[in-house]
mmCIF file with all atom_site columns, C-alpha atoms in Angstrom:
data_model
loop_
_atom_site.group_PDB
_atom_site.id
_atom_site.type_symbol
_atom_site.label_atom_id
_atom_site.label_alt_id
_atom_site.label_comp_id
_atom_site.label_asym_id
_atom_site.label_entity_id
_atom_site.label_seq_id
_atom_site.pdbx_PDB_ins_code
_atom_site.Cartn_x
_atom_site.Cartn_y
_atom_site.Cartn_z
_atom_site.occupancy
_atom_site.B_iso_or_equiv
_atom_site.pdbx_formal_charge
_atom_site.auth_seq_id
_atom_site.auth_comp_id
_atom_site.auth_asym_id
_atom_site.auth_atom_id
_atom_site.pdbx_PDB_model_num
ATOM 1   C CA . ALA A 1 1   ? 91.004 -185.339 39.722 1.00 79.00 ? 1   ALA A CA 1
ATOM 2   C CA . GLN A 1 2   ? 89.379 -182.801 41.952 1.00 84.00 ? 2   GLN A CA 1
ATOM 3   C CA . SER A 1 3   ? 90.718 -182.040 45.401 1.00 90.00 ? 3   SER A CA 1
ATOM 4   C CA . VAL A 1 4   ? 90.049 -179.669 48.277 1.00 94.00 ? 4   VAL A CA 1
ATOM 5   C CA . THR A 1 5   ? 92.524 -178.128 50.702 1.00 95.00 ? 5   THR A CA 1
ATOM 6   C CA . GLN A 1 6   ? 91.403 -176.619 53.962 1.00 96.00 ? 6   GLN A CA 1
ATOM 7   C CA . LEU A 1 7   ? 94.145 -174.582 55.590 1.00 91.00 ? 7   LEU A CA 1
ATOM 8   C CA . GLY A 1 8   ? 94.249 -175.035 59.332 1.00 90.00 ? 8   GLY A CA 1
ATOM 9   C CA . SER A 1 9   ? 92.877 -178.105 61.042 1.00 93.00 ? 9   SER A CA 1
ATOM 10  C CA . HIS A 1 10  ? 91.906 -175.922 63.989 1.00 96.00 ? 10  HIS A CA 1
ATOM 11  C CA . VAL A 1 11  ? 90.837 -172.270 64.140 1.00 97.00 ? 11  VAL A CA 1
ATOM 12  C CA . SER A 1 12  ? 90.259 -170.508 67.459 1.00 97.00 ? 12  SER A CA 1
ATOM 13  C CA . VAL A 1 13  ? 88.300 -167.275 67.811 1.00 97.00 ? 13  VAL A CA 1
ATOM 14  C CA . SER A 1 14  ? 86.695 -165.316 70.605 1.00 97.00 ? 14  SER A CA 1
ATOM 15  C CA . GLU A 1 15  ? 82.964 -164.884 70.767 1.00 97.00 ? 15  GLU A CA 1
ATOM 16  C CA . GLY A 1 16  ? 82.035 -161.865 68.644 1.00 97.00 ? 16  GLY A CA 1
ATOM 17  C CA . ALA A 1 17  ? 85.159 -162.056 66.491 1.00 97.00 ? 17  ALA A CA 1
ATOM 18  C CA . LEU A 1 18  ? 85.326 -162.608 62.746 1.00 97.00 ? 18  LEU A CA 1
ATOM 19  C CA . VAL A 1 19  ? 85.346 -166.195 61.572 1.00 97.00 ? 19  VAL A CA 1
ATOM 20  C CA . LEU A 1 20  ? 87.406 -167.048 58.486 1.00 97.00 ? 20  LEU A CA 1
ATOM 21  C CA . LEU A 1 21  ? 87.778 -170.638 57.330 1.00 98.00 ? 21  LEU A CA 1
ATOM 22  C CA . ARG A 1 22  ? 89.858 -171.192 54.227 1.00 97.00 ? 22  ARG A CA 1
ATOM 23  C CA . CYS A 1 23  ? 89.157 -173.513 51.323 1.00 97.00 ? 23  CYS A CA 1
ATOM 24  C CA . ASN A 1 24  ? 91.048 -173.905 48.068 1.00 96.00 ? 24  ASN A CA 1
ATOM 25  C CA . TYR A 1 25  ? 90.153 -176.337 45.343 1.00 95.00 ? 25  TYR A CA 1
ATOM 26  C CA . SER A 1 26  ? 91.936 -177.973 42.471 1.00 92.00 ? 26  SER A CA 1
ATOM 27  C CA . SER A 1 27  ? 89.931 -178.693 39.349 1.00 85.00 ? 27  SER A CA 1
ATOM 28  C CA . SER A 1 28  ? 90.415 -178.242 35.613 1.00 79.00 ? 28  SER A CA 1
ATOM 29  C CA . VAL A 1 29  ? 86.925 -176.754 35.434 1.00 82.00 ? 29  VAL A CA 1
ATOM 30  C CA . PRO A 1 30  ? 85.428 -174.630 38.241 1.00 81.00 ? 30  PRO A CA 1
ATOM 31  C CA . PRO A 1 31  ? 83.336 -177.071 40.249 1.00 87.00 ? 31  PRO A CA 1
ATOM 32  C CA . TYR A 1 32  ? 80.222 -176.718 42.307 1.00 90.00 ? 32  TYR A CA 1
ATOM 33  C CA . LEU A 1 33  ? 81.280 -175.664 45.814 1.00 92.00 ? 33  LEU A CA 1
ATOM 34  C CA . PHE A 1 34  ? 79.794 -176.442 49.217 1.00 94.00 ? 34  PHE A CA 1
ATOM 35  C CA . TRP A 1 35  ? 80.337 -175.819 52.909 1.00 97.00 ? 35  TRP A CA 1
ATOM 36  C CA . TYR A 1 36  ? 78.968 -178.299 55.429 1.00 96.00 ? 36  TYR A CA 1
ATOM 37  C CA . VAL A 1 37  ? 79.013 -178.184 59.237 1.00 97.00 ? 37  VAL A CA 1
ATOM 38  C CA . GLN A 1 38  ? 79.186 -181.203 61.520 1.00 94.00 ? 38  GLN A CA 1
ATOM 39  C CA . TYR A 1 39  ? 78.305 -181.010 65.191 1.00 92.00 ? 39  TYR A CA 1
ATOM 40  C CA . PRO A 1 40  ? 79.555 -183.747 67.539 1.00 86.00 ? 40  PRO A CA 1
ATOM 41  C CA . ASN A 1 41  ? 77.957 -187.125 66.943 1.00 79.00 ? 41  ASN A CA 1
ATOM 42  C CA . GLN A 1 42  ? 75.829 -185.784 64.126 1.00 84.00 ? 42  GLN A CA 1
ATOM 43  C CA . GLY A 1 43  ? 75.722 -185.917 60.349 1.00 87.00 ? 43  GLY A CA 1
ATOM 44  C CA . LEU A 1 44  ? 76.594 -183.063 58.025 1.00 92.00 ? 44  LEU A CA 1
ATOM 45  C CA . GLN A 1 45  ? 74.379 -180.023 57.508 1.00 93.00 ? 45  GLN A CA 1
ATOM 46  C CA . LEU A 1 46  ? 74.644 -177.827 54.418 1.00 93.00 ? 46  LEU A CA 1
ATOM 47  C CA . LEU A 1 47  ? 75.597 -174.239 55.224 1.00 96.00 ? 47  LEU A CA 1
ATOM 48  C CA . LEU A 1 48  ? 75.699 -172.901 51.678 1.00 95.00 ? 48  LEU A CA 1
ATOM 49  C CA . LYS A 1 49  ? 76.563 -173.794 48.101 1.00 92.00 ? 49  LYS A CA 1
ATOM 50  C CA . TYR A 1 50  ? 77.744 -172.119 44.914 1.00 92.00 ? 50  TYR A CA 1
ATOM 51  C CA . THR A 1 51  ? 76.529 -173.451 41.595 1.00 86.00 ? 51  THR A CA 1
ATOM 52  C CA . THR A 1 52  ? 76.206 -170.458 39.279 1.00 83.00 ? 52  THR A CA 1
ATOM 53  C CA . GLY A 1 53  ? 75.488 -166.728 39.298 1.00 84.00 ? 53  GLY A CA 1
ATOM 54  C CA . ALA A 1 54  ? 76.507 -164.344 42.072 1.00 87.00 ? 54  ALA A CA 1
ATOM 55  C CA . THR A 1 55  ? 79.868 -165.292 43.510 1.00 90.00 ? 55  THR A CA 1
ATOM 56  C CA . LEU A 1 56  ? 79.005 -164.147 47.047 1.00 95.00 ? 56  LEU A CA 1
ATOM 57  C CA . VAL A 1 57  ? 76.767 -166.775 48.575 1.00 95.00 ? 57  VAL A CA 1
ATOM 58  C CA . LYS A 1 58  ? 74.830 -166.333 51.787 1.00 96.00 ? 58  LYS A CA 1
ATOM 59  C CA . GLY A 1 59  ? 73.987 -169.337 53.904 1.00 95.00 ? 59  GLY A CA 1
ATOM 60  C CA . ILE A 1 60  ? 72.353 -170.241 57.159 1.00 94.00 ? 60  ILE A CA 1
ATOM 61  C CA . ASN A 1 61  ? 73.363 -169.013 60.614 1.00 93.00 ? 61  ASN A CA 1
ATOM 62  C CA . GLY A 1 62  ? 74.927 -165.813 59.228 1.00 96.00 ? 62  GLY A CA 1
ATOM 63  C CA . PHE A 1 63  ? 77.655 -167.532 57.211 1.00 97.00 ? 63  PHE A CA 1
ATOM 64  C CA . GLU A 1 64  ? 78.677 -166.514 53.725 1.00 97.00 ? 64  GLU A CA 1
ATOM 65  C CA . ALA A 1 65  ? 81.329 -167.512 51.210 1.00 97.00 ? 65  ALA A CA 1
ATOM 66  C CA . GLU A 1 66  ? 82.794 -165.973 48.098 1.00 95.00 ? 66  GLU A CA 1
ATOM 67  C CA . PHE A 1 67  ? 83.840 -167.910 45.010 1.00 94.00 ? 67  PHE A CA 1
ATOM 68  C CA . LYS A 1 68  ? 87.057 -166.486 43.572 1.00 94.00 ? 68  LYS A CA 1
ATOM 69  C CA . LYS A 1 69  ? 87.943 -168.239 40.352 1.00 91.00 ? 69  LYS A CA 1
ATOM 70  C CA . SER A 1 70  ? 91.308 -166.510 39.964 1.00 91.00 ? 70  SER A CA 1
ATOM 71  C CA . GLU A 1 71  ? 92.362 -167.721 43.413 1.00 93.00 ? 71  GLU A CA 1
ATOM 72  C CA . THR A 1 72  ? 90.545 -171.093 43.193 1.00 94.00 ? 72  THR A CA 1
ATOM 73  C CA . SER A 1 73  ? 89.146 -170.308 46.628 1.00 95.00 ? 73  SER A CA 1
ATOM 74  C CA . PHE A 1 74  ? 85.832 -170.492 48.457 1.00 97.00 ? 74  PHE A CA 1
ATOM 75  C CA . HIS A 1 75  ? 86.528 -169.143 51.941 1.00 97.00 ? 75  HIS A CA 1
ATOM 76  C CA . LEU A 1 76  ? 83.798 -169.184 54.586 1.00 98.00 ? 76  LEU A CA 1
ATOM 77  C CA . THR A 1 77  ? 83.215 -166.139 56.796 1.00 98.00 ? 77  THR A CA 1
ATOM 78  C CA . LYS A 1 78  ? 80.960 -164.941 59.567 1.00 98.00 ? 78  LYS A CA 1
ATOM 79  C CA . PRO A 1 79  ? 81.205 -161.407 60.962 1.00 97.00 ? 79  PRO A CA 1
ATOM 80  C CA . SER A 1 80  ? 80.619 -162.331 64.605 1.00 97.00 ? 80  SER A CA 1
ATOM 81  C CA . ALA A 1 81  ? 81.206 -165.767 66.110 1.00 97.00 ? 81  ALA A CA 1
ATOM 82  C CA . HIS A 1 82  ? 78.715 -167.401 68.459 1.00 96.00 ? 82  HIS A CA 1
ATOM 83  C CA . MET A 1 83  ? 79.510 -170.083 71.004 1.00 96.00 ? 83  MET A CA 1
ATOM 84  C CA . SER A 1 84  ? 77.057 -172.288 69.093 1.00 95.00 ? 84  SER A CA 1
ATOM 85  C CA . ASP A 1 85  ? 79.272 -172.068 65.976 1.00 96.00 ? 85  ASP A CA 1
ATOM 86  C CA . ALA A 1 86  ? 81.823 -174.387 67.553 1.00 96.00 ? 86  ALA A CA 1
ATOM 87  C CA . ALA A 1 87  ? 81.855 -177.422 65.249 1.00 96.00 ? 87  ALA A CA 1
ATOM 88  C CA . GLU A 1 88  ? 83.748 -179.106 62.412 1.00 96.00 ? 88  GLU A CA 1
ATOM 89  C CA . TYR A 1 89  ? 83.450 -177.416 59.018 1.00 98.00 ? 89  TYR A CA 1
ATOM 90  C CA . PHE A 1 90  ? 83.981 -179.157 55.698 1.00 97.00 ? 90  PHE A CA 1
ATOM 91  C CA . CYS A 1 91  ? 84.465 -177.655 52.277 1.00 97.00 ? 91  CYS A CA 1
ATOM 92  C CA . ALA A 1 92  ? 83.429 -179.878 49.362 1.00 95.00 ? 92  ALA A CA 1
ATOM 93  C CA . VAL A 1 93  ? 83.314 -179.823 45.570 1.00 92.00 ? 93  VAL A CA 1
ATOM 94  C CA . SER A 1 94  ? 81.482 -181.727 42.872 1.00 89.00 ? 94  SER A CA 1
ATOM 95  C CA . ASP A 1 95  ? 82.151 -181.932 39.152 1.00 84.00 ? 95  ASP A CA 1
ATOM 96  C CA . ARG A 1 96  ? 79.822 -179.673 37.166 1.00 78.00 ? 96  ARG A CA 1
ATOM 97  C CA . ARG A 1 97  ? 80.705 -181.439 33.915 1.00 74.00 ? 97  ARG A CA 1
ATOM 98  C CA . THR A 1 98  ? 79.180 -184.793 34.743 1.00 68.00 ? 98  THR A CA 1
ATOM 99  C CA . GLY A 1 99  ? 76.177 -183.715 36.760 1.00 60.00 ? 99  GLY A CA 1
ATOM 100 C CA . PHE A 1 100 ? 76.901 -186.488 39.216 1.00 63.00 ? 100 PHE A CA 1
ATOM 101 C CA . GLN A 1 101 ? 76.561 -185.591 42.843 1.00 76.00 ? 101 GLN A CA 1
ATOM 102 C CA . LYS A 1 102 ? 79.742 -187.170 44.159 1.00 87.00 ? 102 LYS A CA 1
ATOM 103 C CA . LEU A 1 103 ? 81.136 -184.812 46.759 1.00 91.00 ? 103 LEU A CA 1
ATOM 104 C CA . VAL A 1 104 ? 84.875 -184.540 47.355 1.00 93.00 ? 104 VAL A CA 1
ATOM 105 C CA . PHE A 1 105 ? 85.543 -183.223 50.853 1.00 95.00 ? 105 PHE A CA 1
ATOM 106 C CA . GLY A 1 106 ? 88.461 -181.494 52.472 1.00 96.00 ? 106 GLY A CA 1
ATOM 107 C CA . THR A 1 107 ? 89.873 -182.790 55.748 1.00 95.00 ? 107 THR A CA 1
ATOM 108 C CA . GLY A 1 108 ? 87.879 -180.311 57.794 1.00 96.00 ? 108 GLY A CA 1
ATOM 109 C CA . THR A 1 109 ? 88.545 -177.378 60.123 1.00 97.00 ? 109 THR A CA 1
ATOM 110 C CA . ARG A 1 110 ? 87.517 -177.490 63.742 1.00 97.00 ? 110 ARG A CA 1
ATOM 111 C CA . LEU A 1 111 ? 86.259 -174.107 64.913 1.00 97.00 ? 111 LEU A CA 1
ATOM 112 C CA . LEU A 1 112 ? 86.767 -173.357 68.595 1.00 97.00 ? 112 LEU A CA 1
ATOM 113 C CA . VAL A 1 113 ? 84.936 -170.381 70.100 1.00 97.00 ? 113 VAL A CA 1
ATOM 114 C CA . SER A 1 114 ? 85.991 -169.024 73.471 1.00 96.00 ? 114 SER A CA 1
ATOM 115 C CA . PRO A 1 115 ? 83.944 -166.687 75.691 1.00 94.00 ? 115 PRO A CA 1
ATOM 116 C CA . ASP B 2 1   ? 58.878 -184.714 57.790 1.00 63.00 ? 1   ASP B CA 1
ATOM 117 C CA . ALA B 2 2   ? 61.520 -187.202 58.801 1.00 74.00 ? 2   ALA B CA 1
ATOM 118 C CA . GLY B 2 3   ? 64.973 -186.540 57.504 1.00 91.00 ? 3   GLY B CA 1
ATOM 119 C CA . VAL B 2 4   ? 67.498 -189.167 56.511 1.00 95.00 ? 4   VAL B CA 1
ATOM 120 C CA . THR B 2 5   ? 67.564 -192.012 58.992 1.00 95.00 ? 5   THR B CA 1
ATOM 121 C CA . GLN B 2 6   ? 70.236 -194.649 59.461 1.00 97.00 ? 6   GLN B CA 1
ATOM 122 C CA . SER B 2 7   ? 70.435 -197.836 61.462 1.00 96.00 ? 7   SER B CA 1
ATOM 123 C CA . PRO B 2 8   ? 72.017 -198.983 63.604 1.00 96.00 ? 8   PRO B CA 1
ATOM 124 C CA . THR B 2 9   ? 73.681 -196.010 65.295 1.00 95.00 ? 9   THR B CA 1
ATOM 125 C CA . HIS B 2 10  ? 76.617 -198.043 66.557 1.00 96.00 ? 10  HIS B CA 1
ATOM 126 C CA . LEU B 2 11  ? 78.004 -201.429 65.626 1.00 96.00 ? 11  LEU B CA 1
ATOM 127 C CA . ILE B 2 12  ? 80.937 -203.510 66.817 1.00 97.00 ? 12  ILE B CA 1
ATOM 128 C CA . LYS B 2 13  ? 82.288 -206.325 64.652 1.00 97.00 ? 13  LYS B CA 1
ATOM 129 C CA . THR B 2 14  ? 85.416 -208.438 64.488 1.00 97.00 ? 14  THR B CA 1
ATOM 130 C CA . ARG B 2 15  ? 87.827 -208.786 61.609 1.00 97.00 ? 15  ARG B CA 1
ATOM 131 C CA . GLY B 2 16  ? 86.581 -211.007 58.810 1.00 97.00 ? 16  GLY B CA 1
ATOM 132 C CA . GLN B 2 17  ? 82.916 -210.547 59.620 1.00 98.00 ? 17  GLN B CA 1
ATOM 133 C CA . GLN B 2 18  ? 80.314 -208.996 57.365 1.00 98.00 ? 18  GLN B CA 1
ATOM 134 C CA . VAL B 2 19  ? 78.106 -206.001 58.146 1.00 98.00 ? 19  VAL B CA 1
ATOM 135 C CA . THR B 2 20  ? 74.967 -204.409 56.687 1.00 98.00 ? 20  THR B CA 1
ATOM 136 C CA . LEU B 2 21  ? 74.073 -200.785 57.284 1.00 98.00 ? 21  LEU B CA 1
ATOM 137 C CA . ARG B 2 22  ? 70.701 -199.312 56.401 1.00 98.00 ? 22  ARG B CA 1
ATOM 138 C CA . CYS B 2 23  ? 69.475 -195.929 55.220 1.00 98.00 ? 23  CYS B CA 1
ATOM 139 C CA . SER B 2 24  ? 66.055 -194.413 54.625 1.00 97.00 ? 24  SER B CA 1
ATOM 140 C CA . PRO B 2 25  ? 66.145 -191.270 52.492 1.00 96.00 ? 25  PRO B CA 1
ATOM 141 C CA . LYS B 2 26  ? 64.312 -188.038 53.122 1.00 93.00 ? 26  LYS B CA 1
ATOM 142 C CA . SER B 2 27  ? 60.766 -188.031 51.829 1.00 92.00 ? 27  SER B CA 1
ATOM 143 C CA . GLY B 2 28  ? 60.658 -187.223 48.123 1.00 87.00 ? 28  GLY B CA 1
ATOM 144 C CA . HIS B 2 29  ? 64.290 -188.151 47.467 1.00 90.00 ? 29  HIS B CA 1
ATOM 145 C CA . ASP B 2 30  ? 65.224 -190.828 44.970 1.00 90.00 ? 30  ASP B CA 1
ATOM 146 C CA . THR B 2 31  ? 69.017 -190.896 45.163 1.00 91.00 ? 31  THR B CA 1
ATOM 147 C CA . VAL B 2 32  ? 71.176 -192.287 47.953 1.00 95.00 ? 32  VAL B CA 1
ATOM 148 C CA . SER B 2 33  ? 74.919 -191.829 48.383 1.00 95.00 ? 33  SER B CA 1
ATOM 149 C CA . TRP B 2 34  ? 77.190 -193.478 50.929 1.00 97.00 ? 34  TRP B CA 1
ATOM 150 C CA . TYR B 2 35  ? 80.310 -191.953 52.464 1.00 97.00 ? 35  TYR B CA 1
ATOM 151 C CA . GLN B 2 36  ? 82.977 -193.258 54.836 1.00 98.00 ? 36  GLN B CA 1
ATOM 152 C CA . GLN B 2 37  ? 84.392 -190.830 57.398 1.00 95.00 ? 37  GLN B CA 1
ATOM 153 C CA . ALA B 2 38  ? 87.468 -192.064 59.207 1.00 94.00 ? 38  ALA B CA 1
ATOM 154 C CA . LEU B 2 39  ? 88.395 -190.406 62.479 1.00 91.00 ? 39  LEU B CA 1
ATOM 155 C CA . GLY B 2 40  ? 89.781 -186.921 61.885 1.00 87.00 ? 40  GLY B CA 1
ATOM 156 C CA . GLN B 2 41  ? 89.121 -187.038 58.153 1.00 91.00 ? 41  GLN B CA 1
ATOM 157 C CA . GLY B 2 42  ? 86.565 -185.707 55.734 1.00 93.00 ? 42  GLY B CA 1
ATOM 158 C CA . PRO B 2 43  ? 83.940 -188.046 54.310 1.00 95.00 ? 43  PRO B CA 1
ATOM 159 C CA . GLN B 2 44  ? 84.965 -190.136 51.297 1.00 96.00 ? 44  GLN B CA 1
ATOM 160 C CA . PHE B 2 45  ? 82.492 -191.113 48.613 1.00 95.00 ? 45  PHE B CA 1
ATOM 161 C CA . ILE B 2 46  ? 81.790 -194.840 48.381 1.00 97.00 ? 46  ILE B CA 1
ATOM 162 C CA . PHE B 2 47  ? 78.987 -195.021 45.802 1.00 95.00 ? 47  PHE B CA 1
ATOM 163 C CA . GLN B 2 48  ? 75.637 -193.619 44.739 1.00 93.00 ? 48  GLN B CA 1
ATOM 164 C CA . TYR B 2 49  ? 72.384 -195.380 43.888 1.00 94.00 ? 49  TYR B CA 1
ATOM 165 C CA . TYR B 2 50  ? 69.530 -194.236 41.680 1.00 89.00 ? 50  TYR B CA 1
ATOM 166 C CA . GLU B 2 51  ? 66.701 -196.322 40.271 1.00 88.00 ? 51  GLU B CA 1
ATOM 167 C CA . GLU B 2 52  ? 68.117 -199.335 42.110 1.00 92.00 ? 52  GLU B CA 1
ATOM 168 C CA . GLU B 2 53  ? 71.390 -199.142 40.213 1.00 92.00 ? 53  GLU B CA 1
ATOM 169 C CA . GLU B 2 54  ? 74.870 -198.045 41.179 1.00 93.00 ? 54  GLU B CA 1
ATOM 170 C CA . ARG B 2 55  ? 75.502 -194.828 39.216 1.00 88.00 ? 55  ARG B CA 1
ATOM 171 C CA . GLN B 2 56  ? 78.943 -193.878 40.394 1.00 88.00 ? 56  GLN B CA 1
ATOM 172 C CA . ARG B 2 57  ? 81.578 -195.456 42.579 1.00 93.00 ? 57  ARG B CA 1
ATOM 173 C CA . GLY B 2 58  ? 84.513 -194.096 44.504 1.00 92.00 ? 58  GLY B CA 1
ATOM 174 C CA . ASN B 2 59  ? 87.849 -195.739 45.107 1.00 93.00 ? 59  ASN B CA 1
ATOM 175 C CA . PHE B 2 60  ? 86.667 -198.561 47.350 1.00 97.00 ? 60  PHE B CA 1
ATOM 176 C CA . PRO B 2 61  ? 87.261 -202.300 46.918 1.00 96.00 ? 61  PRO B CA 1
ATOM 177 C CA . ASP B 2 62  ? 84.596 -204.771 45.885 1.00 96.00 ? 62  ASP B CA 1
ATOM 178 C CA . ARG B 2 63  ? 84.176 -205.752 49.526 1.00 97.00 ? 63  ARG B CA 1
ATOM 179 C CA . PHE B 2 64  ? 81.922 -202.717 49.654 1.00 98.00 ? 64  PHE B CA 1
ATOM 180 C CA . SER B 2 65  ? 78.613 -203.302 47.930 1.00 97.00 ? 65  SER B CA 1
ATOM 181 C CA . GLY B 2 66  ? 75.194 -201.797 48.083 1.00 97.00 ? 66  GLY B CA 1
ATOM 182 C CA . HIS B 2 67  ? 71.602 -202.070 47.141 1.00 96.00 ? 67  HIS B CA 1
ATOM 183 C CA . GLN B 2 68  ? 68.672 -199.741 46.633 1.00 97.00 ? 68  GLN B CA 1
ATOM 184 C CA . PHE B 2 69  ? 65.108 -200.906 47.064 1.00 96.00 ? 69  PHE B CA 1
ATOM 185 C CA . PRO B 2 70  ? 61.983 -199.794 45.174 1.00 96.00 ? 70  PRO B CA 1
ATOM 186 C CA . ASN B 2 71  ? 61.051 -197.514 48.093 1.00 94.00 ? 71  ASN B CA 1
ATOM 187 C CA . TYR B 2 72  ? 64.462 -195.777 47.609 1.00 95.00 ? 72  TYR B CA 1
ATOM 188 C CA . SER B 2 73  ? 65.918 -197.031 50.887 1.00 97.00 ? 73  SER B CA 1
ATOM 189 C CA . SER B 2 74  ? 69.399 -198.441 50.670 1.00 97.00 ? 74  SER B CA 1
ATOM 190 C CA . GLU B 2 75  ? 71.843 -200.855 52.259 1.00 98.00 ? 75  GLU B CA 1
ATOM 191 C CA . LEU B 2 76  ? 75.607 -200.804 52.453 1.00 98.00 ? 76  LEU B CA 1
ATOM 192 C CA . ASN B 2 77  ? 77.307 -204.163 52.839 1.00 98.00 ? 77  ASN B CA 1
ATOM 193 C CA . VAL B 2 78  ? 80.930 -204.649 53.778 1.00 98.00 ? 78  VAL B CA 1
ATOM 194 C CA . ASN B 2 79  ? 82.473 -208.131 53.617 1.00 97.00 ? 79  ASN B CA 1
ATOM 195 C CA . ALA B 2 80  ? 85.656 -209.455 55.183 1.00 97.00 ? 80  ALA B CA 1
ATOM 196 C CA . LEU B 2 81  ? 85.954 -206.537 57.577 1.00 98.00 ? 81  LEU B CA 1
ATOM 197 C CA . LEU B 2 82  ? 89.374 -205.034 58.224 1.00 97.00 ? 82  LEU B CA 1
ATOM 198 C CA . LEU B 2 83  ? 90.489 -202.912 61.158 1.00 97.00 ? 83  LEU B CA 1
ATOM 199 C CA . GLY B 2 84  ? 90.754 -200.009 58.720 1.00 96.00 ? 84  GLY B CA 1
ATOM 200 C CA . ASP B 2 85  ? 87.048 -200.190 57.997 1.00 98.00 ? 85  ASP B CA 1
ATOM 201 C CA . SER B 2 86  ? 86.356 -198.665 61.402 1.00 97.00 ? 86  SER B CA 1
ATOM 202 C CA . ALA B 2 87  ? 84.682 -195.357 60.637 1.00 97.00 ? 87  ALA B CA 1
ATOM 203 C CA . LEU B 2 88  ? 81.490 -193.343 60.629 1.00 95.00 ? 88  LEU B CA 1
ATOM 204 C CA . TYR B 2 89  ? 79.379 -194.340 57.643 1.00 97.00 ? 89  TYR B CA 1
ATOM 205 C CA . LEU B 2 90  ? 77.172 -191.565 56.353 1.00 96.00 ? 90  LEU B CA 1
ATOM 206 C CA . CYS B 2 91  ? 74.206 -191.843 54.071 1.00 97.00 ? 91  CYS B CA 1
ATOM 207 C CA . ALA B 2 92  ? 73.041 -188.847 52.043 1.00 95.00 ? 92  ALA B CA 1
ATOM 208 C CA . SER B 2 93  ? 69.884 -188.506 50.014 1.00 94.00 ? 93  SER B CA 1
ATOM 209 C CA . SER B 2 94  ? 68.856 -186.092 47.293 1.00 89.00 ? 94  SER B CA 1
ATOM 210 C CA . GLN B 2 95  ? 66.784 -185.759 44.172 1.00 83.00 ? 95  GLN B CA 1
ATOM 211 C CA . LEU B 2 96  ? 68.483 -186.509 40.916 1.00 72.00 ? 96  LEU B CA 1
ATOM 212 C CA . VAL B 2 97  ? 68.161 -183.281 38.984 1.00 66.00 ? 97  VAL B CA 1
ATOM 213 C CA . THR B 2 98  ? 68.087 -184.125 35.297 1.00 54.00 ? 98  THR B CA 1
ATOM 214 C CA . SER B 2 99  ? 67.766 -180.631 33.877 1.00 59.00 ? 99  SER B CA 1
ATOM 215 C CA . GLU B 2 100 ? 70.637 -178.120 33.859 1.00 57.00 ? 100 GLU B CA 1
ATOM 216 C CA . ARG B 2 101 ? 72.812 -180.680 35.668 1.00 57.00 ? 101 ARG B CA 1
ATOM 217 C CA . ILE B 2 102 ? 72.761 -178.606 38.837 1.00 62.00 ? 102 ILE B CA 1
ATOM 218 C CA . PRO B 2 103 ? 73.093 -180.977 41.763 1.00 65.00 ? 103 PRO B CA 1
ATOM 219 C CA . ASP B 2 104 ? 70.406 -181.057 44.363 1.00 76.00 ? 104 ASP B CA 1
ATOM 220 C CA . THR B 2 105 ? 71.370 -180.561 47.982 1.00 82.00 ? 105 THR B CA 1
ATOM 221 C CA . GLN B 2 106 ? 72.493 -183.752 49.680 1.00 88.00 ? 106 GLN B CA 1
ATOM 222 C CA . TYR B 2 107 ? 70.923 -184.277 53.084 1.00 91.00 ? 107 TYR B CA 1
ATOM 223 C CA . PHE B 2 108 ? 72.994 -186.386 55.449 1.00 94.00 ? 108 PHE B CA 1
ATOM 224 C CA . GLY B 2 109 ? 71.869 -188.797 58.099 1.00 95.00 ? 109 GLY B CA 1
ATOM 225 C CA . PRO B 2 110 ? 73.472 -189.015 61.565 1.00 93.00 ? 110 PRO B CA 1
ATOM 226 C CA . GLY B 2 111 ? 75.637 -191.929 60.510 1.00 95.00 ? 111 GLY B CA 1
ATOM 227 C CA . THR B 2 112 ? 76.473 -195.398 61.753 1.00 96.00 ? 112 THR B CA 1
ATOM 228 C CA . ARG B 2 113 ? 79.666 -195.736 63.724 1.00 96.00 ? 113 ARG B CA 1
ATOM 229 C CA . LEU B 2 114 ? 81.321 -199.046 62.920 1.00 97.00 ? 114 LEU B CA 1
ATOM 230 C CA . THR B 2 115 ? 84.097 -200.369 65.109 1.00 97.00 ? 115 THR B CA 1
ATOM 231 C CA . VAL B 2 116 ? 86.086 -203.377 63.910 1.00 97.00 ? 116 VAL B CA 1
ATOM 232 C CA . LEU B 2 117 ? 88.081 -205.234 66.564 1.00 96.00 ? 117 LEU B CA 1
#
């Protein structure tokens, strides 16, 4: 069964600092990989996804993530944090073998941005 | 273009009651998935509907059932509510991509927060 581990339930950064949110997956076959963001009292918004091709994926709001098969990781980064980036971030995977769209989510990382 | 909409936004029920949550997918989408997000947790997949049939189901008891209508909207029904069913219920819609098996992006609604007392 697939699973996702997000290291750190909370990450605090200063405005302008590098953001790094960690995600590791467990799967017998490299899955499709996603990062979603959830603002308070809202649904989830897709930041970026990796399906095939280039392993460095650029998303919205200046975020990017790199798929590293050897490390089974898909860490999310942003060079310079904004106050508006404060939110809950979820890493998710889906099984590329079946083509089904079931997403398996990690437990989330809350990003706190201080002035 | 309206995104995914869900109703109601909040709901309070008592143990043993039944509840129905509703979802209208984004225009052009034919697939609806439901997720349960308990407080402090990531969303968990309940099931997915396509062409009015349940295509895939997560690890949820039969108390959770659903339906998809010809206009692609969907309902989630939960019977015999338990305190542990209190959660944010998220609906996501997408297009079922039949070629290359690359999943389409799932667009999430704002959710329905269910509280069971």
